CSV table of C-alpha atoms and ligand atoms in Angstrom, one decimal:
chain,number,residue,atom,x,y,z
A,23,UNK,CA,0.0,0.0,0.0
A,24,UNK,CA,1.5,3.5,-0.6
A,25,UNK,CA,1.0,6.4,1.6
A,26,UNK,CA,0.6,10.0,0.1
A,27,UNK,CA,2.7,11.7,3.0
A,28,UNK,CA,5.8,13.2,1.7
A,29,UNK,CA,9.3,12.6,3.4
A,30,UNK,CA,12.4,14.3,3.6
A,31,UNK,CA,14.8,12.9,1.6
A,32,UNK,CA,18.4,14.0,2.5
A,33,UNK,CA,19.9,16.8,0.6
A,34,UNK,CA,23.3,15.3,-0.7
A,35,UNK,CA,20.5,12.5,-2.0
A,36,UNK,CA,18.1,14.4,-3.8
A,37,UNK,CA,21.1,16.3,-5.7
A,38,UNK,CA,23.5,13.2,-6.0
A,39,UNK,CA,22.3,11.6,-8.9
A,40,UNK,CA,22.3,13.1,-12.6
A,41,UNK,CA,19.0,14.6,-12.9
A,42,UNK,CA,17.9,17.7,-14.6
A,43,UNK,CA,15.5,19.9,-12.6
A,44,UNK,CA,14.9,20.5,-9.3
A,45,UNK,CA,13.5,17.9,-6.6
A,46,UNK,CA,9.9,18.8,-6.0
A,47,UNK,CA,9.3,15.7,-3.5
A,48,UNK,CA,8.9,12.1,-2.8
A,49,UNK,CA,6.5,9.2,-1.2
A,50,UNK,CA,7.0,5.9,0.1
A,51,UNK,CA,6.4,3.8,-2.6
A,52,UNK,CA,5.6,0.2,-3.0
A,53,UNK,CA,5.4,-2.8,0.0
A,54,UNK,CA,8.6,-4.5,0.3
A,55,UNK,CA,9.6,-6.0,3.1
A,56,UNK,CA,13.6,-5.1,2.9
A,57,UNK,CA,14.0,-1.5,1.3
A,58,UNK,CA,13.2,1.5,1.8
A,59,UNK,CA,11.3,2.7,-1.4
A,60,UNK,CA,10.5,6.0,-2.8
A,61,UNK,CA,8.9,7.8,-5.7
A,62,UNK,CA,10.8,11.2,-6.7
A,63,UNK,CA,9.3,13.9,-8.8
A,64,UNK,CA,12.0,16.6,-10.0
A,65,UNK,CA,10.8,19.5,-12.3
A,66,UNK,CA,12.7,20.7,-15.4
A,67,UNK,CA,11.3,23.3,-17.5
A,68,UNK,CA,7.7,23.6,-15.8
A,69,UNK,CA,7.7,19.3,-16.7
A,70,UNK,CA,7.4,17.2,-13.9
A,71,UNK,CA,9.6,13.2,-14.3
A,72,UNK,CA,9.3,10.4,-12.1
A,73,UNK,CA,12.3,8.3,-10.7
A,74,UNK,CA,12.4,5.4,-7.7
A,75,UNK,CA,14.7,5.8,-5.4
A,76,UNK,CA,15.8,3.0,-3.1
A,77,UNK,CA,17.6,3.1,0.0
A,78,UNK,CA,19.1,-0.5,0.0
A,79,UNK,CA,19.2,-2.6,3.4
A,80,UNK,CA,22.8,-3.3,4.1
A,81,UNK,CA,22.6,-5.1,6.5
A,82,UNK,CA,20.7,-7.6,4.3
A,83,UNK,CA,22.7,-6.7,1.5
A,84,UNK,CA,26.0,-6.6,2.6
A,85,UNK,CA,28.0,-5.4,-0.5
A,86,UNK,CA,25.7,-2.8,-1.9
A,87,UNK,CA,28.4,-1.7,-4.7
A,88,UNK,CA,28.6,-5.3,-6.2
A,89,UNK,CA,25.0,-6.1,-5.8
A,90,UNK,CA,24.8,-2.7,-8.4
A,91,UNK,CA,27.3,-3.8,-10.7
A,92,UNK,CA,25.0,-7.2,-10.8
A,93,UNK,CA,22.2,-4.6,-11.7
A,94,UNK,CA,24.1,-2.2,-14.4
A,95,UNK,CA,25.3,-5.1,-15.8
A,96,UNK,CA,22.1,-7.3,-16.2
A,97,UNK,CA,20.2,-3.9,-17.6
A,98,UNK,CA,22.7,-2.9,-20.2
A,99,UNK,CA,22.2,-6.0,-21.5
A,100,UNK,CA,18.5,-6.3,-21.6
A,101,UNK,CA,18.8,-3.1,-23.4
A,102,UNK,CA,20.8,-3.8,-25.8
A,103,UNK,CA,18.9,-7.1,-26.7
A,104,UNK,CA,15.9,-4.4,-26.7
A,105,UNK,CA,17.8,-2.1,-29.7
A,106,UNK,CA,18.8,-5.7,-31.5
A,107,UNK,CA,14.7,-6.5,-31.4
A,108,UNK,CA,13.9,-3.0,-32.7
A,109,UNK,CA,11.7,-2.4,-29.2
A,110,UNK,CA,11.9,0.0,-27.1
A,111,UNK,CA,14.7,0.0,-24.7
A,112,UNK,CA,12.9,2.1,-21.4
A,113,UNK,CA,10.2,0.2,-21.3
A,114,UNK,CA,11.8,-3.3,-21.4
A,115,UNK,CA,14.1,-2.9,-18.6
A,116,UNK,CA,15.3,-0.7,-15.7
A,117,UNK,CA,18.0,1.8,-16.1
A,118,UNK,CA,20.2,3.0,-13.5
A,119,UNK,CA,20.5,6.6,-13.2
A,120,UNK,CA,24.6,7.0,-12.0
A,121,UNK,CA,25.3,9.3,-9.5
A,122,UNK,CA,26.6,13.0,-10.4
A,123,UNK,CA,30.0,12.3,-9.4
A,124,UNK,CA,32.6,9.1,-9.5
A,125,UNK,CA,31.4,7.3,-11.9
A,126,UNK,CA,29.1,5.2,-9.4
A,127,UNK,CA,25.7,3.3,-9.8
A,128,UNK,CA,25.0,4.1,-6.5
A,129,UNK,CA,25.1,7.6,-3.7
A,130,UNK,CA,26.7,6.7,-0.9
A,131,UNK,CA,24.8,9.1,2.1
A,132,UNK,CA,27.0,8.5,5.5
A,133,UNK,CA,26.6,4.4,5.4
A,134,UNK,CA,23.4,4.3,3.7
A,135,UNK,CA,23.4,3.5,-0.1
A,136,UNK,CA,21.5,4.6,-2.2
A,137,UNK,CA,19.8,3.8,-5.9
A,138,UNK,CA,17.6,5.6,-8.7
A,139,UNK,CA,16.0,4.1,-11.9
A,140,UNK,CA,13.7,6.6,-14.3
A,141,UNK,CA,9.8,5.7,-13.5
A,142,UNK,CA,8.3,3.4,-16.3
A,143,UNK,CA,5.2,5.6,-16.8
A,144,UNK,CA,2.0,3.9,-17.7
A,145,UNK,CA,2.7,1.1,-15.6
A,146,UNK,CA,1.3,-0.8,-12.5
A,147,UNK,CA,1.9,-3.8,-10.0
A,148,UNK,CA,-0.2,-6.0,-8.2
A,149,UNK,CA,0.0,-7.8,-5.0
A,150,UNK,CA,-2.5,-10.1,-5.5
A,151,UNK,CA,-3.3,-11.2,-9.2
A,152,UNK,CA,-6.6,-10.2,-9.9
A,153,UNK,CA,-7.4,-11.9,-13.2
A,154,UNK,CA,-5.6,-15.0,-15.6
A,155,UNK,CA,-4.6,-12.7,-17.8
A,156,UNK,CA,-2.4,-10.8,-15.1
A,157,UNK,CA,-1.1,-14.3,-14.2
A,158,UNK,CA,0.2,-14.9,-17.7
A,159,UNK,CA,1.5,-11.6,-18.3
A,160,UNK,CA,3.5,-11.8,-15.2
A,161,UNK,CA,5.0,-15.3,-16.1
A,162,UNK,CA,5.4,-14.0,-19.6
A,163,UNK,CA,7.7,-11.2,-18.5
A,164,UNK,CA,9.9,-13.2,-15.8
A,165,UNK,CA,9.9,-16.2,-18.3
A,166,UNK,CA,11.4,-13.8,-20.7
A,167,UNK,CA,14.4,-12.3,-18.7
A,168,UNK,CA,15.4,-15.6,-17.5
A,169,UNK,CA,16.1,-16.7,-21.7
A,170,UNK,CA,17.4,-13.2,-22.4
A,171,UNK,CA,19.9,-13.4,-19.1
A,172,UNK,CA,20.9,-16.8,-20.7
A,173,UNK,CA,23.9,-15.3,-22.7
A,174,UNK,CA,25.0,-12.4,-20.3
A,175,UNK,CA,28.7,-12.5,-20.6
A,176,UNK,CA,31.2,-11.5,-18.2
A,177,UNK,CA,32.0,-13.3,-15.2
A,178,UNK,CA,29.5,-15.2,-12.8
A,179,UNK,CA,27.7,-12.8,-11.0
A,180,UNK,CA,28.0,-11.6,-7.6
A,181,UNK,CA,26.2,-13.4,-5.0
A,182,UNK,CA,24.0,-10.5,-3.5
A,183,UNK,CA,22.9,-13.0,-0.4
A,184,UNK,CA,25.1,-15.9,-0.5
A,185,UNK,CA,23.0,-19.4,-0.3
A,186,UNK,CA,19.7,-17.4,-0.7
A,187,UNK,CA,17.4,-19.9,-2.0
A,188,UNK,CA,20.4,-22.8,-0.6
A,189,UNK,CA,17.2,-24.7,1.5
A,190,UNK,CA,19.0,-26.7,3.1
A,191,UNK,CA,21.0,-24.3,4.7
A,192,UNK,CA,18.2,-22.3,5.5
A,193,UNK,CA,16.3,-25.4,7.3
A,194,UNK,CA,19.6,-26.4,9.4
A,195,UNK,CA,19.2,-22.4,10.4
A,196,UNK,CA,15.7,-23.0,11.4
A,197,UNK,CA,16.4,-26.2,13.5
A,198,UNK,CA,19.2,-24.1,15.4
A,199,UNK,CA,16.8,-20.8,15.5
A,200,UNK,CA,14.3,-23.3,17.4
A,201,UNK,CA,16.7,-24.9,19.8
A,202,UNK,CA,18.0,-21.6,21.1
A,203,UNK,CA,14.7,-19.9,21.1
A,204,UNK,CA,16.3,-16.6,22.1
A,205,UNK,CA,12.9,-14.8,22.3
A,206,UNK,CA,11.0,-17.6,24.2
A,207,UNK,CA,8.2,-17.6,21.1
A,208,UNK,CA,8.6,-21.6,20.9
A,209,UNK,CA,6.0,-21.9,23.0
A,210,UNK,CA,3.4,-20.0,21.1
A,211,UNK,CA,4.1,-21.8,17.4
A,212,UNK,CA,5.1,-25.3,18.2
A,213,UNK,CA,2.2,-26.8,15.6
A,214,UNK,CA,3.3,-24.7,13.3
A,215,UNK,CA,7.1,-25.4,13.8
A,216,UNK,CA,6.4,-28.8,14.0
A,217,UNK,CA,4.5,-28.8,10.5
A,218,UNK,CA,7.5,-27.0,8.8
A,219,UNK,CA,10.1,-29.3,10.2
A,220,UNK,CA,8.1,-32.4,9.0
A,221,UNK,CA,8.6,-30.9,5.4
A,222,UNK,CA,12.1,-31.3,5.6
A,223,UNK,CA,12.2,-33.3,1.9
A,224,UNK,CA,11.4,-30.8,-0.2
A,225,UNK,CA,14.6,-28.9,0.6
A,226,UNK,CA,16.8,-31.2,-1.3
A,227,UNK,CA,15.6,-32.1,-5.0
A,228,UNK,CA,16.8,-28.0,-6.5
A,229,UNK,CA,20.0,-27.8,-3.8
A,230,UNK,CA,21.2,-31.8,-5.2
A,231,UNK,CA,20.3,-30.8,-9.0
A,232,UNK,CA,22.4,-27.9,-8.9
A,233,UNK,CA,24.9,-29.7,-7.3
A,234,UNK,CA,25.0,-33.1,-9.3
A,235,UNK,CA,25.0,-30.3,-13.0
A,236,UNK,CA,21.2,-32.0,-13.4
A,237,UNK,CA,19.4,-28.3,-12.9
A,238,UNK,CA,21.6,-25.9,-14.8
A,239,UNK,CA,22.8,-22.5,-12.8
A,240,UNK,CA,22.0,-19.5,-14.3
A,241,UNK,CA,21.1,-15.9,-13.9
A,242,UNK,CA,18.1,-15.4,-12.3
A,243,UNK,CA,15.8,-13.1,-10.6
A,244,UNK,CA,15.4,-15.1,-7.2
A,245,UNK,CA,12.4,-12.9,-5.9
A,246,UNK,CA,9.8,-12.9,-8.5
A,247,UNK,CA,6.8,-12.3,-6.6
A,248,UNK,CA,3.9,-11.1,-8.3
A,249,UNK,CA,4.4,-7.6,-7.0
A,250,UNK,CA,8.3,-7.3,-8.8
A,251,UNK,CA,6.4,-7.3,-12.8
A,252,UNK,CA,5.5,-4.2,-14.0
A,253,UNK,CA,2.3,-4.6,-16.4
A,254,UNK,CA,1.1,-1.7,-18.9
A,255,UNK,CA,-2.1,0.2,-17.6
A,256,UNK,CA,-3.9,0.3,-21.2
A,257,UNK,CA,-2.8,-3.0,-22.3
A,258,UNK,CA,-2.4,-5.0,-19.6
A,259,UNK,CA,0.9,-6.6,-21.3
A,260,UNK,CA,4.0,-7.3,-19.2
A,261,UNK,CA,6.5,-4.4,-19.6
A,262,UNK,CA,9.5,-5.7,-17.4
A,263,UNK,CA,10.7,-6.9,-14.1
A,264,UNK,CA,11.9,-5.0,-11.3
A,265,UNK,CA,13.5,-5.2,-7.9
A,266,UNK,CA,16.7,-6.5,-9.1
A,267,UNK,CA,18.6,-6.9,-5.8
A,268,UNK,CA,18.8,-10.7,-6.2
A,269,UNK,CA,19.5,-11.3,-9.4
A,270,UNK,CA,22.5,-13.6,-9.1
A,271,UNK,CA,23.3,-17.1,-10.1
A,272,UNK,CA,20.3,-19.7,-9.4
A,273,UNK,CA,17.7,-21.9,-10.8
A,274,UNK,CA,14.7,-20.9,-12.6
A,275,UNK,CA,12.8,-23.2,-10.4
A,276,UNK,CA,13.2,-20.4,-8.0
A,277,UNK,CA,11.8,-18.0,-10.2
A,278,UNK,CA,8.9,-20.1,-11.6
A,279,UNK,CA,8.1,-21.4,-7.5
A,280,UNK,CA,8.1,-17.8,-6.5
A,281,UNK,CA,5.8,-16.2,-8.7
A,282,UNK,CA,3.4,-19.7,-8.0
A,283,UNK,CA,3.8,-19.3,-4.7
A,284,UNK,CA,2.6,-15.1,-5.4
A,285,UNK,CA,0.7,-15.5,-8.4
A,286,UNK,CA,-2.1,-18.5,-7.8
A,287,UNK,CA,-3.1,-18.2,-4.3
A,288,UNK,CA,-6.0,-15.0,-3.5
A,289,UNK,CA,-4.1,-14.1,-0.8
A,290,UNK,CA,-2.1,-11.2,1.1
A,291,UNK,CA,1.0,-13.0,3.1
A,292,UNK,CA,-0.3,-11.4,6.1
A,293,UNK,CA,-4.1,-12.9,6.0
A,294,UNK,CA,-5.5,-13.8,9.3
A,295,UNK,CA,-8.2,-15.8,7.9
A,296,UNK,CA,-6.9,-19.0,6.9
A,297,UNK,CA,-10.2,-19.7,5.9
A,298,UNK,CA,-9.7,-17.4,2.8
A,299,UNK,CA,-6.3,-19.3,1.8
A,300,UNK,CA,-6.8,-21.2,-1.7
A,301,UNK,CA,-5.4,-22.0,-5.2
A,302,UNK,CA,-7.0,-20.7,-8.2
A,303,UNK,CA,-6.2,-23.5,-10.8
A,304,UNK,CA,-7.1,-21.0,-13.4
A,305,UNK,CA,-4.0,-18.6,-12.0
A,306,UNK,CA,-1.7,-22.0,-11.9
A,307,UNK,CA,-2.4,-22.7,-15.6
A,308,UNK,CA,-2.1,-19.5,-16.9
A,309,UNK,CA,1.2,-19.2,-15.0
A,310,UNK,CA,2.8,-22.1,-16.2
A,311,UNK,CA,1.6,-21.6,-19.8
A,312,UNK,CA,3.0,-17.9,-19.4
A,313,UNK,CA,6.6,-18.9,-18.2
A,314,UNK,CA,6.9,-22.7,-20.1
A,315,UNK,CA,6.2,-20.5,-23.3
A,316,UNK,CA,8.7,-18.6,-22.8
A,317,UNK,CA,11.6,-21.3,-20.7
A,318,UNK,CA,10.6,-25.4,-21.6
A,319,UNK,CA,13.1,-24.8,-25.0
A,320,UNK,CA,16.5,-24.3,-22.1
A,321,UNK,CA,14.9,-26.6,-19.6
A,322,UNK,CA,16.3,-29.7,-18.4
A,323,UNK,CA,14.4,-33.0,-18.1
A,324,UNK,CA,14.7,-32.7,-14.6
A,325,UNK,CA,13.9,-29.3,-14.1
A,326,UNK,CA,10.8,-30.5,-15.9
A,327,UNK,CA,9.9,-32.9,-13.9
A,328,UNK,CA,10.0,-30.9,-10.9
A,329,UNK,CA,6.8,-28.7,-12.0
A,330,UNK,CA,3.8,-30.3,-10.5
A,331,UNK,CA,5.5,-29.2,-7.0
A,332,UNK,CA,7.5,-26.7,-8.4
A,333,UNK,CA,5.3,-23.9,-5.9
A,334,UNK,CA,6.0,-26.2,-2.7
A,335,UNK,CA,9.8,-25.2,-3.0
A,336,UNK,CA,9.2,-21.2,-2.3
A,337,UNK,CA,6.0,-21.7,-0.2
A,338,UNK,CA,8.2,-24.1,2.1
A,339,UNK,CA,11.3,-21.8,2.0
A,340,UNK,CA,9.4,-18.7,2.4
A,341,UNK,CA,7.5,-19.8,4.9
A,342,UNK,CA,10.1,-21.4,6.9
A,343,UNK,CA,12.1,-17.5,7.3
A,344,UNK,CA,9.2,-16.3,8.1
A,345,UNK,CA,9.1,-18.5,11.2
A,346,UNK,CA,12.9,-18.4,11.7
A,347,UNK,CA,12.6,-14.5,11.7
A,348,UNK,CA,9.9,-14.4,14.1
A,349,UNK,CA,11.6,-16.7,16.4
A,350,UNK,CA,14.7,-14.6,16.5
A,351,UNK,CA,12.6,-11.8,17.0
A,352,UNK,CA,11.8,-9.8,13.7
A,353,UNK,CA,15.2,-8.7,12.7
A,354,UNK,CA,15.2,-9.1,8.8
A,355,UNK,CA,11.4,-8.9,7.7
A,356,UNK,CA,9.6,-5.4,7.8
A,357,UNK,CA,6.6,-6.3,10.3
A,358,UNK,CA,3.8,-4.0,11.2
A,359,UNK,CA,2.3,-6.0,13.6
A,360,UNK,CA,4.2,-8.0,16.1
A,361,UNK,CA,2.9,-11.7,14.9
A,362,UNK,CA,3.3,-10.6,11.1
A,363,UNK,CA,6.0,-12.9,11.0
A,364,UNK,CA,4.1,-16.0,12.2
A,365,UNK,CA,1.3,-14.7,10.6
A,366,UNK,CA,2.8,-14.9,7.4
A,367,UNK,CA,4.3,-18.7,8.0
A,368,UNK,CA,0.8,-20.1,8.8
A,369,UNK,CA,-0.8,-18.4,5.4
A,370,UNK,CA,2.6,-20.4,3.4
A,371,UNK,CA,1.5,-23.5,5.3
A,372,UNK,CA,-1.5,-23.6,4.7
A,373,UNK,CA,-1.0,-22.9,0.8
A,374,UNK,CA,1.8,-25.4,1.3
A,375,UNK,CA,-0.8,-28.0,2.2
A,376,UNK,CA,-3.7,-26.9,-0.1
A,377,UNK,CA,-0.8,-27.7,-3.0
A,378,UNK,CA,0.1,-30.6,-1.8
A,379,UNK,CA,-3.8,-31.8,-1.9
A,380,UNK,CA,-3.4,-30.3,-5.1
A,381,UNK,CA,-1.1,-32.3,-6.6
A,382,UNK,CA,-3.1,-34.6,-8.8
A,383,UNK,CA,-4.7,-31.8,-10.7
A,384,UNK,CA,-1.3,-29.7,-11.0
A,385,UNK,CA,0.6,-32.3,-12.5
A,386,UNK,CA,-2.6,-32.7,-15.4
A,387,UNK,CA,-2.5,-29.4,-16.2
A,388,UNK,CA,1.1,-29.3,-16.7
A,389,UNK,CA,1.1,-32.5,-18.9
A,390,UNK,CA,-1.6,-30.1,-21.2
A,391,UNK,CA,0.7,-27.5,-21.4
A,392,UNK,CA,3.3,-29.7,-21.9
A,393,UNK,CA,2.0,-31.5,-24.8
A,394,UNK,CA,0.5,-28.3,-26.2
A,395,UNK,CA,4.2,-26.4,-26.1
A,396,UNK,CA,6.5,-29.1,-26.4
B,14,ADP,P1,10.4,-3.0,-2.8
B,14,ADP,O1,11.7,-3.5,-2.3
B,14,ADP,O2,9.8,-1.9,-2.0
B,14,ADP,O3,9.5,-4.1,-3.1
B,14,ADP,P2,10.5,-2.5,-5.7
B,14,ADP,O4,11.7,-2.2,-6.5
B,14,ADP,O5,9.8,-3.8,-5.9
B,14,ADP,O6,10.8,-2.3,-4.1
B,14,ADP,O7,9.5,-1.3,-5.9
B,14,ADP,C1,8.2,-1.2,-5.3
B,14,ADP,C2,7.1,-1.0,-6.4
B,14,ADP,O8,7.4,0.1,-7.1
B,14,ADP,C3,7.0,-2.2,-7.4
B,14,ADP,O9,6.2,-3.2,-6.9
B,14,ADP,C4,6.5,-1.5,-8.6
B,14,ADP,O10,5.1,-1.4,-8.6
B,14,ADP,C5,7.1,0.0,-8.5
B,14,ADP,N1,8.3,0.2,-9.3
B,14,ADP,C6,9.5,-0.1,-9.0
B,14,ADP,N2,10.4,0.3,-9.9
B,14,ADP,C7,9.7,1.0,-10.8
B,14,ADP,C8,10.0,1.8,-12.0
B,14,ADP,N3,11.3,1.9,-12.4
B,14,ADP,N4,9.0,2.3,-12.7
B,14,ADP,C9,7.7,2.2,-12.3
B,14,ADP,N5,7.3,1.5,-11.2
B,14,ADP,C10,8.3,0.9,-10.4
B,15,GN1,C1,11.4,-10.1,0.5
B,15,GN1,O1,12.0,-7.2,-0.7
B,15,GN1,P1,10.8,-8.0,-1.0
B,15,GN1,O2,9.7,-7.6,-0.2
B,15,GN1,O3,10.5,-8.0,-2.5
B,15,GN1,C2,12.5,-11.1,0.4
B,15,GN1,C3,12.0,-12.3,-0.5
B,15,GN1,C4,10.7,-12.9,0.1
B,15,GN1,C5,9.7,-11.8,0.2
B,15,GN1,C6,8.4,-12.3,0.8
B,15,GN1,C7,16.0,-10.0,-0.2
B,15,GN1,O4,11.2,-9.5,-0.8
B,15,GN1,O5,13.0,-13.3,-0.5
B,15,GN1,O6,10.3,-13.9,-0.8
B,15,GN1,O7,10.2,-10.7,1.0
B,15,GN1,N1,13.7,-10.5,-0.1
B,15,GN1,C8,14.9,-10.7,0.5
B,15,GN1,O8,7.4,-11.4,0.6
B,15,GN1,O9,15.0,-11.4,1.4
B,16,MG,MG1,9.3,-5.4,-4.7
């Protein structure tokens, strides 16, 4: 949700970037849980542009300055595959406006980093997919980047958060998160800690395939949720993905269970009424069709075969930090209530189970697609 009060941005930030005009203000922007999000208006000649600016999470992000070489690099090239296609190149990926002076992708305010891309007018992003359509559009678009990252060249990119989307890692953290239980919460989400630990399989089959050359590395997004697509206001088409801070080497198993795990539930992560947690088959379909499109020509057979629980992965994982973060006592999430964090684990559960029920009817309409595309 945005809020229409304006903040105070610092002055060595609104002048440290190379914009023309004059800073006229700025609103929190957007709901992420990590950064600090902003939109900027500067005037130039009586005309009014647009710009994000992000205030990047350090201590999440712990070097900000390769994390935006990850960015400048993966842009330029998106771009330049946009001029080879005869599109247009602003609206098919972000650009990073540099900073006024050394050469930088980045402002550096005190120890606070700082980022701005140009606004991609005509554009909005959802939280919750309201239609099919929205559902492919959005799988479309990520499906897309992940074949037009496949030939970025250089060397491997930085690893913005090492072992991200490692599972395993992240469930040995959870079992030592529970046995210290620093903040004495144990006690008030053992079911749900229980549930999650009895889950521990599905942590394996991406960390194994990476590691045995079965699932292939390559660049990916790593936090495709439904809100990171940008869609265009008259057409409804995809424009381009945003929120690039984890683009890094991966699987696009990641990519495809995140914006499943975002994209086919009716659902805000924070919902309180578990009664309103379900899977629109509809959403799941159009997904798939939207991303296999775009993806099954560099897929692997086991990356295919890994579909029908492809949403489990990110459901599992994202729920799982959820609960680790609320046992440790809400240092990495953005809560605004003090259960958020549980709350949010019990609404991944619960889609975690309803998917699992699932399963049947997921892996038919994957064969369709399958057959259709193939
Ligand atoms: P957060 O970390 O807050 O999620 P995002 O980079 O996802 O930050 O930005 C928040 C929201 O702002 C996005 O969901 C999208 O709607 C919008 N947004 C981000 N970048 C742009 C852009 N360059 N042009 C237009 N809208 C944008
Ligand atoms: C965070 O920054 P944001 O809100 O897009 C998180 C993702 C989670 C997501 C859950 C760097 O994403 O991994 O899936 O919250 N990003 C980071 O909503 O940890
Ligand atoms: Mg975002």
């Amino acid at each position: 949700m945005n809020s229409i009060h304006h903040v105070n941005l610092p002055e060595g930030v609104r002048s440290g970037f190379l914009i023309k005009g004059d800073f006229l203000d700025a609103i929190p922007y957007g709901s992420g849980h990590i950064n600090d999000t902003f939109l900027v208006r500067y005037i130039y000649k009586g005309r009014a542009s647009q710009f994000i600016f992000q205030r990047i999470n350090h201590h999440v992000f712990k070097n900000p300055a390769g994390l935006m070489d990850n960015i400048k690099r993966t842009c330029v090239h998106l771009q330049n595959k946009a001029i080879a296609l005869g599109k247009d190149p602003v609206r098919y990926s972000l650009a990073v406006v540099p900073a006024r002076e050394g050469n930088l992708n980045y402002f550096l305010d005190g120890a606070d980093y700082w980022r701005a891309y140009p606004f991609i007018g005509q554009s909005f992003s959802v939280d919750v997919v309201e239609n099919e359509e929205q559902a492919y559009q959005a799988a479309r678009t990520f499906g897309k980047f992940t074949t037009l990252l496949d030939d970025l060249p250089g060397d491997r990119l930085e690893e913005s958060i090492p072992d991200f989307h490692h599972t395993v890692k992240r469930y040995n953290r959870f079992e030592e998160v529970i046995e210290a239980d620093s903040k004495g919460r144990l006690s008030s989400c053992e079911s749900v800690v229980k549930a999650y630990l009895s889950e521990r399989a599905l942590a394996n089959y991406v960390v194994e395939g990476l590691s045995n050359g079965l699932i292939k590395e390559r660049v990916t997004h790593n936090d495709t949720k439904i809100s990171n697509v940008l869609l265009d206001k008259k057409t409804g088409r995809g424009i381009c993905v945003v929120d690039l801070d984890t683009i890094m080497p991966g699987s696009l198993l990641y990519d495809l269970s995140d914006l499943v795990r975002t994209s086919t539930g009716m659902f805000e992560e924070n919902e309180r009424d578990l009664s309103k947690i379900s899977m629109n088959l509809s959403y799941f379909r159009a997904v798939m069709q939207g991303f296999l499109e775009q993806t099954v020509s560099i897929m692997s057979e086991a990356e295919i075969a890994f579909l029908p629980r492809v949403g489990q992965l990110l459901t599992f994982e994202c729920g799982m930090r959820f609960l680790t973060d609320y046992l440790e006592g809400d240092v990495y999430f953005r809560i605004h209530d003090e259960d958020e964090n549980l709350v949010r684990a019990k609404t991944q559960l619960k889609f975690l189970q309803i998917q699992q029920e699932l399963e049947p009817e997921l892996q038919q309409i994957v064969k369709e697609i399958l057959k259709q595309i193939h």
